[in-house]
Backbone as numpy.savetxt, mean C-alpha at the origin, in Angstrom:
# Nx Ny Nz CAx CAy CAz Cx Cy Cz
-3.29 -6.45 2.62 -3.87 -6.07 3.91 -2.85 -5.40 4.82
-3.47 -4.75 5.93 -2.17 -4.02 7.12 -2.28 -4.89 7.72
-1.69 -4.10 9.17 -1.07 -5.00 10.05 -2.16 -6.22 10.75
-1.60 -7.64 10.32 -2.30 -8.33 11.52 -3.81 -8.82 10.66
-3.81 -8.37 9.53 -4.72 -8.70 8.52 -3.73 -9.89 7.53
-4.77 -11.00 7.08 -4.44 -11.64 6.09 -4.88 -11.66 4.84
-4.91 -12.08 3.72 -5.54 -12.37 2.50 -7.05 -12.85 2.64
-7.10 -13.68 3.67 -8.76 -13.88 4.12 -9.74 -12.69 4.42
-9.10 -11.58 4.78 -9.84 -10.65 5.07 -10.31 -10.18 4.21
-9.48 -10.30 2.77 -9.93 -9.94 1.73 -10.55 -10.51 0.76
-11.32 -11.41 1.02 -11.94 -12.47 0.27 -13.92 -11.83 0.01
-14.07 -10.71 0.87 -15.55 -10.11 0.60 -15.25 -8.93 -0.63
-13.95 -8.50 -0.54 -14.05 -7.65 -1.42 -13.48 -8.48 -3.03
-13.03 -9.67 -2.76 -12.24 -9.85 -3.88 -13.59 -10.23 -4.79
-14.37 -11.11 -4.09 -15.81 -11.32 -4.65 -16.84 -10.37 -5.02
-16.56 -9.55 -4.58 -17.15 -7.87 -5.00 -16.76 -7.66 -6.51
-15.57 -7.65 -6.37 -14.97 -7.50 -7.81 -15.05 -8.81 -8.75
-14.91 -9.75 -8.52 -15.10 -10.65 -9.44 -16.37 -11.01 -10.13
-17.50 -10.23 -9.38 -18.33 -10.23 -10.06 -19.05 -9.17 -10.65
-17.92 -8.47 -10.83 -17.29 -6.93 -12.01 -16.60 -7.37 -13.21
-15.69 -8.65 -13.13 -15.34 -9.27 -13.99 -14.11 -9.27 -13.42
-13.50 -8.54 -12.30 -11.66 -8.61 -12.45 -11.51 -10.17 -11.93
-10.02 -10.40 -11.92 -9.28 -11.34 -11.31 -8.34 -10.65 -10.41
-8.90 -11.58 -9.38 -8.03 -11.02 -7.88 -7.43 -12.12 -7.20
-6.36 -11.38 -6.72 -5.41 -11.81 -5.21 -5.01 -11.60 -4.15
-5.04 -11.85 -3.08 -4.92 -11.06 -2.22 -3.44 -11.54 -1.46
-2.34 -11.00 -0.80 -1.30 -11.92 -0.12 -1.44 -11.08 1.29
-0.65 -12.28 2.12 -0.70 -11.87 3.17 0.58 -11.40 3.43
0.92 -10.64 4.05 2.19 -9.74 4.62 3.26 -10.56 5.40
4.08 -10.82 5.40 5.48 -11.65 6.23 5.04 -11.53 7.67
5.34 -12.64 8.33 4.78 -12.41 9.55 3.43 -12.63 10.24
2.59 -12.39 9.59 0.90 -12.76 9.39 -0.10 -13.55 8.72
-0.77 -14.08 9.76 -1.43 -15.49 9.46 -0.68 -16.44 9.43
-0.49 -17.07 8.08 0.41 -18.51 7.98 1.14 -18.36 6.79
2.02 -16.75 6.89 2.88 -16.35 6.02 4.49 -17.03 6.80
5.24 -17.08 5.80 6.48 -17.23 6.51 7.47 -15.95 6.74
8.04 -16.14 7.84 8.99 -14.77 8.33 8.19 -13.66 8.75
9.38 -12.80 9.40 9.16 -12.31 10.56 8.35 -10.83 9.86
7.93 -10.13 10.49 7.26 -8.91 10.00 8.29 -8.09 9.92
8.80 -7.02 8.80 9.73 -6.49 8.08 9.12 -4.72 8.18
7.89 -4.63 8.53 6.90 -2.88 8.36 7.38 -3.07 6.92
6.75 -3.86 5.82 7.15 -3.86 4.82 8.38 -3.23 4.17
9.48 -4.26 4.70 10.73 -3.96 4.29 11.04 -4.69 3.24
12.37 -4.70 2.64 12.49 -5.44 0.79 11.97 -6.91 0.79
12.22 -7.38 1.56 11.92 -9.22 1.98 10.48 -8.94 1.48
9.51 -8.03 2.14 7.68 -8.06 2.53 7.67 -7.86 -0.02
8.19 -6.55 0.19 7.66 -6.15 -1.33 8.32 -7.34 -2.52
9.83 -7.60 -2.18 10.13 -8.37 -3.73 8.91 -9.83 -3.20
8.67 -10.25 -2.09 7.45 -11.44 -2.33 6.40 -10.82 -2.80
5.90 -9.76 -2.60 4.67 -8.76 -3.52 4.83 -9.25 -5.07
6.05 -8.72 -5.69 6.76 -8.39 -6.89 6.43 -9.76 -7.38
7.02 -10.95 -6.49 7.15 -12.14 -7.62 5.71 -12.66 -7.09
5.16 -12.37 -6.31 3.46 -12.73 -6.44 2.62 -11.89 -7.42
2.46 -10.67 -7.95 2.19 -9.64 -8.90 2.73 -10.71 -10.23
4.00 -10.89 -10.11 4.45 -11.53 -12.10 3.89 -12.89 -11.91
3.92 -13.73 -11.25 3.50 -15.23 -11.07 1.43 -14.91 -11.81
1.02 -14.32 -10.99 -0.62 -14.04 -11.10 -0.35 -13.25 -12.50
-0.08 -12.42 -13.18 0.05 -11.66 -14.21 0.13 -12.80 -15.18
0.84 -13.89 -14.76 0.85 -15.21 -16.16 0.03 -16.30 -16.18
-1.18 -16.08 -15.20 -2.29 -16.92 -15.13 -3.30 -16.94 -16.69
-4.03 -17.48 -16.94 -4.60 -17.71 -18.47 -5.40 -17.04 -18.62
-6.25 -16.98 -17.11 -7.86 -15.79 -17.27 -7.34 -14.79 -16.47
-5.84 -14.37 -16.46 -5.50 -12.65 -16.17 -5.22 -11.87 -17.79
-5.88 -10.50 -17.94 -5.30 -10.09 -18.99 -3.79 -8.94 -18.54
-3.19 -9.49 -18.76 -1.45 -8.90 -18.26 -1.33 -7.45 -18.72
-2.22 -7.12 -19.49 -1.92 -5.57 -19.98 -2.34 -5.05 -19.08
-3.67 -5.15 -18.45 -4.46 -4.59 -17.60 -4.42 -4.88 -16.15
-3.47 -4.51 -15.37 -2.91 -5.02 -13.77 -3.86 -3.77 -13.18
-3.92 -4.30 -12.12 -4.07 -3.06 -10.79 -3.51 -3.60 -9.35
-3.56 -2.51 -8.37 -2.72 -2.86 -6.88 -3.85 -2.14 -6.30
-4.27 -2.65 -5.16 -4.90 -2.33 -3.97 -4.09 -2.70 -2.56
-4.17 -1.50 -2.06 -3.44 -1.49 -0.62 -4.00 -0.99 0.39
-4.08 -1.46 1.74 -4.56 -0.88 2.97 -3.93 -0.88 4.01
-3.42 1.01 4.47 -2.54 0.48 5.85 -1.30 0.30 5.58
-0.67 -0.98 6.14 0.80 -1.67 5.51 0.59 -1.96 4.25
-0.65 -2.30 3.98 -0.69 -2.83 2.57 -0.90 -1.66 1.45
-1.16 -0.60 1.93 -0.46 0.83 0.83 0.59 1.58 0.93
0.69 0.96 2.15 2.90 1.35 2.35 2.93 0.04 1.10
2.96 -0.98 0.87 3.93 -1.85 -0.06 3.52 -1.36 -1.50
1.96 -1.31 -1.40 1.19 -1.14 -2.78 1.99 0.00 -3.19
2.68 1.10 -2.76 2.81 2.36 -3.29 4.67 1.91 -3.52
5.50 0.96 -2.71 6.77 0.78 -3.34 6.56 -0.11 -4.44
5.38 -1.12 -4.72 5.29 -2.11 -5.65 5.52 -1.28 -6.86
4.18 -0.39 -6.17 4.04 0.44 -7.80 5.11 0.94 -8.20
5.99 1.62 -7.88 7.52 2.15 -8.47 8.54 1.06 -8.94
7.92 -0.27 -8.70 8.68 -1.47 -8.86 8.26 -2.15 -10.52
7.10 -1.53 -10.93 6.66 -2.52 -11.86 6.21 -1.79 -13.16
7.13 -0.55 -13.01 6.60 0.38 -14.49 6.78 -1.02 -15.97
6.03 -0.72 -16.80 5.93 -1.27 -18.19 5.86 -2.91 -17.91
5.13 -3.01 -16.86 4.81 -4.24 -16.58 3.01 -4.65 -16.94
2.72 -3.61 -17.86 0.87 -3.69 -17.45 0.20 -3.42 -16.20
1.15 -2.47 -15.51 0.35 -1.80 -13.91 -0.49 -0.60 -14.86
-1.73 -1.16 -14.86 -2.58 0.39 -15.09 -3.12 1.38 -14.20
-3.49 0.89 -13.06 -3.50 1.80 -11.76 -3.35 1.01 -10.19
-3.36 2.00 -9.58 -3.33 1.95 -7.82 -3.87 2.74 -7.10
-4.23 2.18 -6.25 -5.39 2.48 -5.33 -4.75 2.21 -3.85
-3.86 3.19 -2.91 -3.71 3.54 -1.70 -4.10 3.88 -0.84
-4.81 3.33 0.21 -5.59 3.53 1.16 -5.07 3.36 2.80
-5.20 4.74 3.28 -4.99 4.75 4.38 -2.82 4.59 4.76
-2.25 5.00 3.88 -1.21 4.13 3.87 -0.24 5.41 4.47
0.87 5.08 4.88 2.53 5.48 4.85 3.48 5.37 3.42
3.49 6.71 3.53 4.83 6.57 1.98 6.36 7.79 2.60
6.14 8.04 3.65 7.86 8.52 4.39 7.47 8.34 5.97
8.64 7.25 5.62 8.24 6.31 7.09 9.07 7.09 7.93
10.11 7.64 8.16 10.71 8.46 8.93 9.64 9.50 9.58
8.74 10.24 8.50 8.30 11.23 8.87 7.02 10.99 9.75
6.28 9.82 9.14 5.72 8.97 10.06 5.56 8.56 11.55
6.99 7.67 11.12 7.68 7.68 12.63 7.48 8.45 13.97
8.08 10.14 13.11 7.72 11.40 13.93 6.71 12.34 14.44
5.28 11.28 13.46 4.50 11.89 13.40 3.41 11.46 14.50
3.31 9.93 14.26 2.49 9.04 15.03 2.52 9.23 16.56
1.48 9.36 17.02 1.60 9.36 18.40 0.92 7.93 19.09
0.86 6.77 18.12 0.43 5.84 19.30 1.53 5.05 19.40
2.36 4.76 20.92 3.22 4.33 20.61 3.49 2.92 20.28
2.58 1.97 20.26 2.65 0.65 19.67 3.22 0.64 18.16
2.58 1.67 17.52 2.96 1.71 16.04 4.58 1.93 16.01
4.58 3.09 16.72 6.22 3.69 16.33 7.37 2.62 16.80
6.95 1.51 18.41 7.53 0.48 18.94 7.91 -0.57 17.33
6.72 -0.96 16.92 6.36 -1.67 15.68 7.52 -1.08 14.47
7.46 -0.25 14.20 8.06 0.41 13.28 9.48 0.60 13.83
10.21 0.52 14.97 11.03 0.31 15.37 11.97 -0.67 15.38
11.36 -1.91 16.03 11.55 -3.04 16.23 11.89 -3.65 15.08
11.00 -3.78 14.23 10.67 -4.74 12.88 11.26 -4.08 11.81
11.47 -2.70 11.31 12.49 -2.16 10.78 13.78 -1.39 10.94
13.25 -0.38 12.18 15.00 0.10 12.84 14.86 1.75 11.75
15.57 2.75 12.32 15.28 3.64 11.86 16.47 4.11 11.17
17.32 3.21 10.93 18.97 3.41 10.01 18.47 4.06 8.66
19.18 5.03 8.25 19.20 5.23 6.65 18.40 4.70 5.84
19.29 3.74 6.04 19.11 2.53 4.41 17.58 2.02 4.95
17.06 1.79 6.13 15.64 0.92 6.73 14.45 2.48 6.09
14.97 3.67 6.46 13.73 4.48 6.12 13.87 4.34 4.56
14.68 4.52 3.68 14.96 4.72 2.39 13.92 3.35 1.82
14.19 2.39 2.41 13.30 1.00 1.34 12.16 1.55 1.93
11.59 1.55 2.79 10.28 2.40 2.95 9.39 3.45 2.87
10.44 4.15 2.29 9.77 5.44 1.86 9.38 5.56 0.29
8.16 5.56 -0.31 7.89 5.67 -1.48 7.76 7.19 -1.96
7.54 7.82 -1.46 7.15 9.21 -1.75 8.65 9.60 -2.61
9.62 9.38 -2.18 10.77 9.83 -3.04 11.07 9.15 -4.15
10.48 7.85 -4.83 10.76 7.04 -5.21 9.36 7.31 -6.58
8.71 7.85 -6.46 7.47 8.22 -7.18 8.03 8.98 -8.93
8.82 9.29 -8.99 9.55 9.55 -10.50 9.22 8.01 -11.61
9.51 6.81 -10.62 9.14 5.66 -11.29 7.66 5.20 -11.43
6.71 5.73 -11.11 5.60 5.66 -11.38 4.97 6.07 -12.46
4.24 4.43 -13.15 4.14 4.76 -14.69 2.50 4.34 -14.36
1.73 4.90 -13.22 0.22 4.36 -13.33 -0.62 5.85 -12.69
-1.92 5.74 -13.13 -2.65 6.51 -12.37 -2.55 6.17 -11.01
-3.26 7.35 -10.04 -3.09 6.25 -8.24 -4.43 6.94 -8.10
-5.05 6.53 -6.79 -6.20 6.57 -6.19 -5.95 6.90 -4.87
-6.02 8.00 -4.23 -5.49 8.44 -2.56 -6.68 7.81 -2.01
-7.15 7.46 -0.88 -8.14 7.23 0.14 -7.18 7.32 1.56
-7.71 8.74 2.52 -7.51 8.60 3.65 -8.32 9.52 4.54
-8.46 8.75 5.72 -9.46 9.82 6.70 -8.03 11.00 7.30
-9.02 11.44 7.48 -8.55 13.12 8.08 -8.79 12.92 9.62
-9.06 11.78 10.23 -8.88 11.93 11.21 -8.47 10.69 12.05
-7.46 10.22 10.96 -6.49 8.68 11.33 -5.45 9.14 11.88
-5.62 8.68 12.77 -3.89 8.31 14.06 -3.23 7.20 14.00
-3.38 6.39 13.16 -2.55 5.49 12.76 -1.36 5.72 11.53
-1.89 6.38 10.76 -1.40 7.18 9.36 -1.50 8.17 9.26
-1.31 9.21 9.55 -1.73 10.38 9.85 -1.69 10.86 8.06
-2.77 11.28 8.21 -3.34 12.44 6.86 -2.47 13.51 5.80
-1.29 13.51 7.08 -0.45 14.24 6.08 0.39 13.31 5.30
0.04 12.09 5.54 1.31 11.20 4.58 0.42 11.00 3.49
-0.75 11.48 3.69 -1.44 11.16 1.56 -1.40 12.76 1.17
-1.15 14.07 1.89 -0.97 15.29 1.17 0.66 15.00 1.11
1.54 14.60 2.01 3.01 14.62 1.21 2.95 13.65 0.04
2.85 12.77 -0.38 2.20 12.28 -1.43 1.47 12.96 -2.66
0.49 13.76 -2.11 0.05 14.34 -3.49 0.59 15.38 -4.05
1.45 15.82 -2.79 2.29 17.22 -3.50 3.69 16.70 -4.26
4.17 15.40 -4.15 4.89 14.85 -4.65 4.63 14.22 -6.44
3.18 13.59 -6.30 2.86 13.13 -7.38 2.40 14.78 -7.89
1.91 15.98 -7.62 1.81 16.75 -8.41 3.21 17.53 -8.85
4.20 17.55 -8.29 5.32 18.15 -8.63 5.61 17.37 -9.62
5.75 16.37 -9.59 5.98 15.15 -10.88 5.26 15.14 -12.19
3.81 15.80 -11.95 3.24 15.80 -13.03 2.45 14.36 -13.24
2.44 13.66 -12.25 1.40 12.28 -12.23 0.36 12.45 -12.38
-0.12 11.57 -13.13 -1.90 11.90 -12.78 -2.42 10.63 -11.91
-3.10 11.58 -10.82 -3.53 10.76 -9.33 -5.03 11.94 -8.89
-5.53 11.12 -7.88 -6.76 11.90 -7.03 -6.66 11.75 -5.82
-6.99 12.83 -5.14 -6.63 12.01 -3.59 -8.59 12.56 -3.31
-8.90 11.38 -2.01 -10.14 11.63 -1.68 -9.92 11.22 0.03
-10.15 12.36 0.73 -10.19 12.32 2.02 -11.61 12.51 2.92
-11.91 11.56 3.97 -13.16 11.67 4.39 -12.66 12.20 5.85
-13.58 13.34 5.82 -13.40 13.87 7.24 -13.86 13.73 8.37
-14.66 12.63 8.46 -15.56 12.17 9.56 -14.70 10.60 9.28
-13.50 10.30 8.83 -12.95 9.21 8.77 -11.79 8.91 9.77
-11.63 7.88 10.51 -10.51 7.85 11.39 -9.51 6.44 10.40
-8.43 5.68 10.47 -7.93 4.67 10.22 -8.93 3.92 9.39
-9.88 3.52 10.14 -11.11 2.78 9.29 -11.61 3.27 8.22
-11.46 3.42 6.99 -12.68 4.44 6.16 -13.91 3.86 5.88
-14.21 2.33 5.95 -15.73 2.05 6.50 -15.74 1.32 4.85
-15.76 0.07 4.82 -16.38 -0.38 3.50 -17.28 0.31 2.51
-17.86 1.32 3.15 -19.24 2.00 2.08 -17.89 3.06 1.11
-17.28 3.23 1.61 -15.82 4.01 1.17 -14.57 3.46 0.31
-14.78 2.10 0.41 -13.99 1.14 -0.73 -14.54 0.93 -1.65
-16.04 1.11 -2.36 -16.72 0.59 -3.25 -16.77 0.95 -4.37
Protein backbone atom coordinates (compact mmCIF):
# COMPACT_ATOMS: atom_id res chain seq x y z
CA UNK A 1 0.00 0.00 0.00
CA UNK A 2 1.16 4.01 -0.20
CA UNK A 3 1.31 6.39 2.05
CA UNK A 4 -0.78 6.11 5.26
CA UNK A 5 -2.40 2.88 3.86
CA UNK A 6 -2.01 -0.48 5.64
CA UNK A 7 -2.28 -4.16 4.67
CA UNK A 8 -6.00 -3.87 5.82
CA UNK A 9 -6.74 -1.85 3.01
CA UNK A 10 -5.87 -4.54 1.11
CA UNK A 11 -7.85 -7.24 2.32
CA UNK A 12 -10.98 -6.54 -0.57
CA UNK A 13 -8.64 -7.07 -3.14
CA UNK A 14 -6.66 -9.89 -1.64
CA UNK A 15 -10.12 -11.78 -1.52
CA UNK A 16 -10.74 -10.86 -5.07
CA UNK A 17 -7.89 -12.86 -5.90
CA UNK A 18 -8.12 -15.66 -3.73
CA UNK A 19 -10.98 -16.56 -5.15
CA UNK A 20 -8.96 -16.75 -8.56
CA UNK A 21 -6.99 -19.18 -6.73
CA UNK A 22 -3.76 -16.93 -5.81
CA UNK A 23 -2.22 -16.68 -2.35
CA UNK A 24 -1.83 -13.28 -1.03
CA UNK A 25 -0.13 -10.80 1.33
CA UNK A 26 -0.29 -7.73 1.90
CA UNK A 27 2.50 -5.64 4.37
CA UNK A 28 2.26 -2.57 5.71
CA UNK A 29 5.00 0.08 5.07
CA UNK A 30 7.42 1.25 8.20
CA UNK A 31 5.79 3.78 9.94
CA UNK A 32 2.07 2.87 9.22
CA UNK A 33 -0.61 1.40 11.10
CA UNK A 34 1.01 -0.89 13.70
CA UNK A 35 4.22 -1.33 11.67
CA UNK A 36 7.39 -0.68 13.55
CA UNK A 37 9.72 2.39 12.66
CA UNK A 38 9.74 5.44 11.34
CA UNK A 39 8.63 6.06 7.62
CA UNK A 40 11.86 5.76 5.37
CA UNK A 41 9.68 7.06 1.53
CA UNK A 42 10.65 3.53 1.15
CA UNK A 43 14.18 3.60 1.94
CA UNK A 44 16.50 0.13 2.39
CA UNK A 45 15.03 -0.49 6.07
CA UNK A 46 11.04 -0.19 4.17
CA UNK A 47 12.30 -2.85 1.02
CA UNK A 48 14.89 -5.52 2.73
CA UNK A 49 11.47 -5.99 5.31
CA UNK A 50 9.57 -6.38 1.78
CA UNK A 51 12.46 -8.89 0.72
CA UNK A 52 12.40 -11.05 3.89
CA UNK A 53 8.48 -10.85 3.93
CA UNK A 54 8.40 -11.96 -0.07
CA UNK A 55 11.05 -15.24 0.99
CA UNK A 56 9.27 -16.03 4.44
CA UNK A 57 5.54 -16.22 2.33
CA UNK A 58 7.36 -17.90 -0.79
CA UNK A 59 8.02 -21.00 1.86
CA UNK A 60 4.49 -21.30 2.97
CA UNK A 61 2.98 -24.99 1.84
CA UNK A 62 -0.10 -23.64 -0.24
CA UNK A 63 2.39 -20.96 -2.04
CA UNK A 64 3.71 -22.36 -5.33
CA UNK A 65 7.39 -20.59 -5.15
CA UNK A 66 7.93 -20.81 -8.88
CA UNK A 67 5.07 -18.68 -9.51
CA UNK A 68 5.51 -15.19 -7.30
CA UNK A 69 3.98 -11.90 -8.23
CA UNK A 70 4.33 -8.10 -6.60
CA UNK A 71 1.61 -5.63 -6.54
CA UNK A 72 2.30 -2.05 -5.68
CA UNK A 73 0.43 1.23 -5.16
CA UNK A 74 1.86 4.71 -4.79
CA UNK A 75 4.78 4.03 -2.15
CA UNK A 76 3.91 0.69 -2.59
CA UNK A 77 5.16 0.70 -6.45
CA UNK A 78 8.07 2.82 -5.50
CA UNK A 79 9.13 -0.51 -3.28
CA UNK A 80 7.31 -3.08 -5.62
CA UNK A 81 9.56 -1.81 -8.53
CA UNK A 82 13.10 -1.88 -6.14
CA UNK A 83 11.79 -5.39 -4.80
CA UNK A 84 11.55 -6.44 -8.19
CA UNK A 85 15.32 -5.76 -9.09
CA UNK A 86 15.93 -7.44 -5.71
CA UNK A 87 14.58 -10.88 -6.40
CA UNK A 88 15.66 -12.03 -9.99
CA UNK A 89 15.67 -16.14 -10.07
CA UNK A 90 13.71 -16.13 -7.10
CA UNK A 91 10.26 -17.31 -8.91
CA UNK A 92 9.19 -13.44 -9.40
CA UNK A 93 7.05 -14.05 -12.54
CA UNK A 94 5.57 -10.63 -12.79
CA UNK A 95 4.78 -7.02 -11.40
CA UNK A 96 2.27 -4.90 -11.47
CA UNK A 97 3.14 -0.95 -10.63
CA UNK A 98 0.63 1.30 -10.03
CA UNK A 99 0.60 4.78 -9.77
CA UNK A 100 4.23 4.68 -8.45
CA UNK A 101 7.77 6.72 -8.34
CA UNK A 102 10.86 4.99 -9.81
CA UNK A 103 13.47 8.45 -9.88
CA UNK A 104 12.80 10.00 -6.80
CA UNK A 105 15.05 12.94 -7.42
CA UNK A 106 13.22 13.66 -10.52
CA UNK A 107 10.09 13.36 -8.70
CA UNK A 108 11.10 15.44 -6.10
CA UNK A 109 11.43 18.16 -8.92
CA UNK A 110 8.57 17.37 -10.37
CA UNK A 111 5.77 17.30 -7.73
CA UNK A 112 4.14 20.31 -6.97
CA UNK A 113 2.22 19.45 -3.80
CA UNK A 114 4.30 20.43 -1.25
CA UNK A 115 3.39 17.96 1.53
CA UNK A 116 4.77 15.21 -0.69
CA UNK A 117 8.13 16.83 -1.53
CA UNK A 118 8.20 18.02 2.64
CA UNK A 119 7.54 14.02 3.05
CA UNK A 120 10.11 13.02 0.73
CA UNK A 121 12.40 15.33 2.34
CA UNK A 122 12.13 14.78 5.79
CA UNK A 123 11.85 10.93 5.83
CA UNK A 124 14.53 10.43 3.21
CA UNK A 125 16.79 13.62 2.59
CA UNK A 126 17.88 14.28 -0.87
CA UNK A 127 21.82 13.13 -0.42
CA UNK A 128 23.19 10.92 -3.25
CA UNK A 129 23.21 7.78 -1.70
CA UNK A 130 19.06 8.61 -0.27
CA UNK A 131 17.98 9.25 -4.15
CA UNK A 132 20.13 6.23 -5.45
CA UNK A 133 18.19 3.45 -2.94
CA UNK A 134 15.13 4.99 -4.35
CA UNK A 135 15.42 5.21 -7.60
CA UNK A 136 14.51 2.02 -9.52
CA UNK A 137 14.44 3.15 -12.97
CA UNK A 138 18.33 2.84 -13.09
CA UNK A 139 18.40 -0.27 -11.42
CA UNK A 140 15.95 -2.06 -14.04
CA UNK A 141 18.99 -4.14 -15.94
CA UNK A 142 18.14 -6.55 -12.87
CA UNK A 143 14.79 -7.20 -13.80
CA UNK A 144 14.08 -10.77 -14.60
CA UNK A 145 9.93 -10.35 -14.72
CA UNK A 146 7.31 -9.06 -17.00
CA UNK A 147 5.81 -5.56 -15.34
CA UNK A 148 2.39 -4.09 -15.64
CA UNK A 149 2.46 0.05 -15.77
CA UNK A 150 -0.94 1.52 -14.35
CA UNK A 151 -0.99 5.34 -14.11
CA UNK A 152 -3.42 8.26 -14.55
CA UNK A 153 -2.34 11.02 -16.75
CA UNK A 154 -3.64 13.27 -14.60
CA UNK A 155 -1.92 12.40 -11.05
CA UNK A 156 -0.19 15.10 -9.05
CA UNK A 157 0.94 12.97 -6.68
CA UNK A 158 3.17 10.84 -9.17
CA UNK A 159 3.26 12.56 -11.93
CA UNK A 160 2.82 10.49 -15.29
CA UNK A 161 6.07 11.02 -16.45
CA UNK A 162 7.62 8.69 -13.86
CA UNK A 163 5.74 5.53 -15.65
CA UNK A 164 6.97 6.99 -19.36
CA UNK A 165 10.65 7.39 -17.74
CA UNK A 166 10.15 3.91 -16.84
CA UNK A 167 8.96 2.60 -19.99
CA UNK A 168 11.57 4.15 -22.00
CA UNK A 169 13.95 2.55 -19.67
CA UNK A 170 12.41 -0.93 -19.66
CA UNK A 171 12.26 -0.50 -23.54
CA UNK A 172 15.89 0.46 -23.99
CA UNK A 173 16.60 -2.71 -21.98
CA UNK A 174 14.63 -4.80 -24.06
CA UNK A 175 12.09 -5.86 -21.08
CA UNK A 176 9.02 -7.05 -21.78
CA UNK A 177 6.41 -4.71 -19.88
CA UNK A 178 2.94 -2.70 -20.86
CA UNK A 179 2.22 0.45 -19.64
CA UNK A 180 -1.66 1.42 -19.47
CA UNK A 181 -2.52 5.01 -18.71
CA UNK A 182 -6.06 6.38 -18.00
CA UNK A 183 -6.64 9.80 -18.96
CA UNK A 184 -9.56 10.81 -17.11
CA UNK A 185 -7.36 9.29 -14.11
CA UNK A 186 -5.91 11.45 -11.30
CA UNK A 187 -3.68 9.49 -8.25
CA UNK A 188 -6.80 7.35 -7.71
CA UNK A 189 -7.24 5.00 -10.76
CA UNK A 190 -10.63 3.80 -9.27
CA UNK A 191 -10.89 0.00 -8.38
CA UNK A 192 -12.88 -0.73 -11.76
CA UNK A 193 -9.05 -0.15 -13.03
CA UNK A 194 -7.31 -2.75 -10.72
CA UNK A 195 -9.37 -5.67 -11.86
Amino acid sequence: PGFSRTARDYIPMGLRLAREGFACVAVTQRGFGRSAGKPDFVGPKTVAALEVGFRKFRKEPYVDASRMGLFGYSRGAMAASLLAVRLKGEGLRAAVFAAGIYDFKKAHDDIKITGIRENMEQEAGLSDAAVADRTSVTKMADLACPVLLLHGEKDENAPVSQAYLLRDRLTALRKDFELKTFPDRDHDLGRQNLN
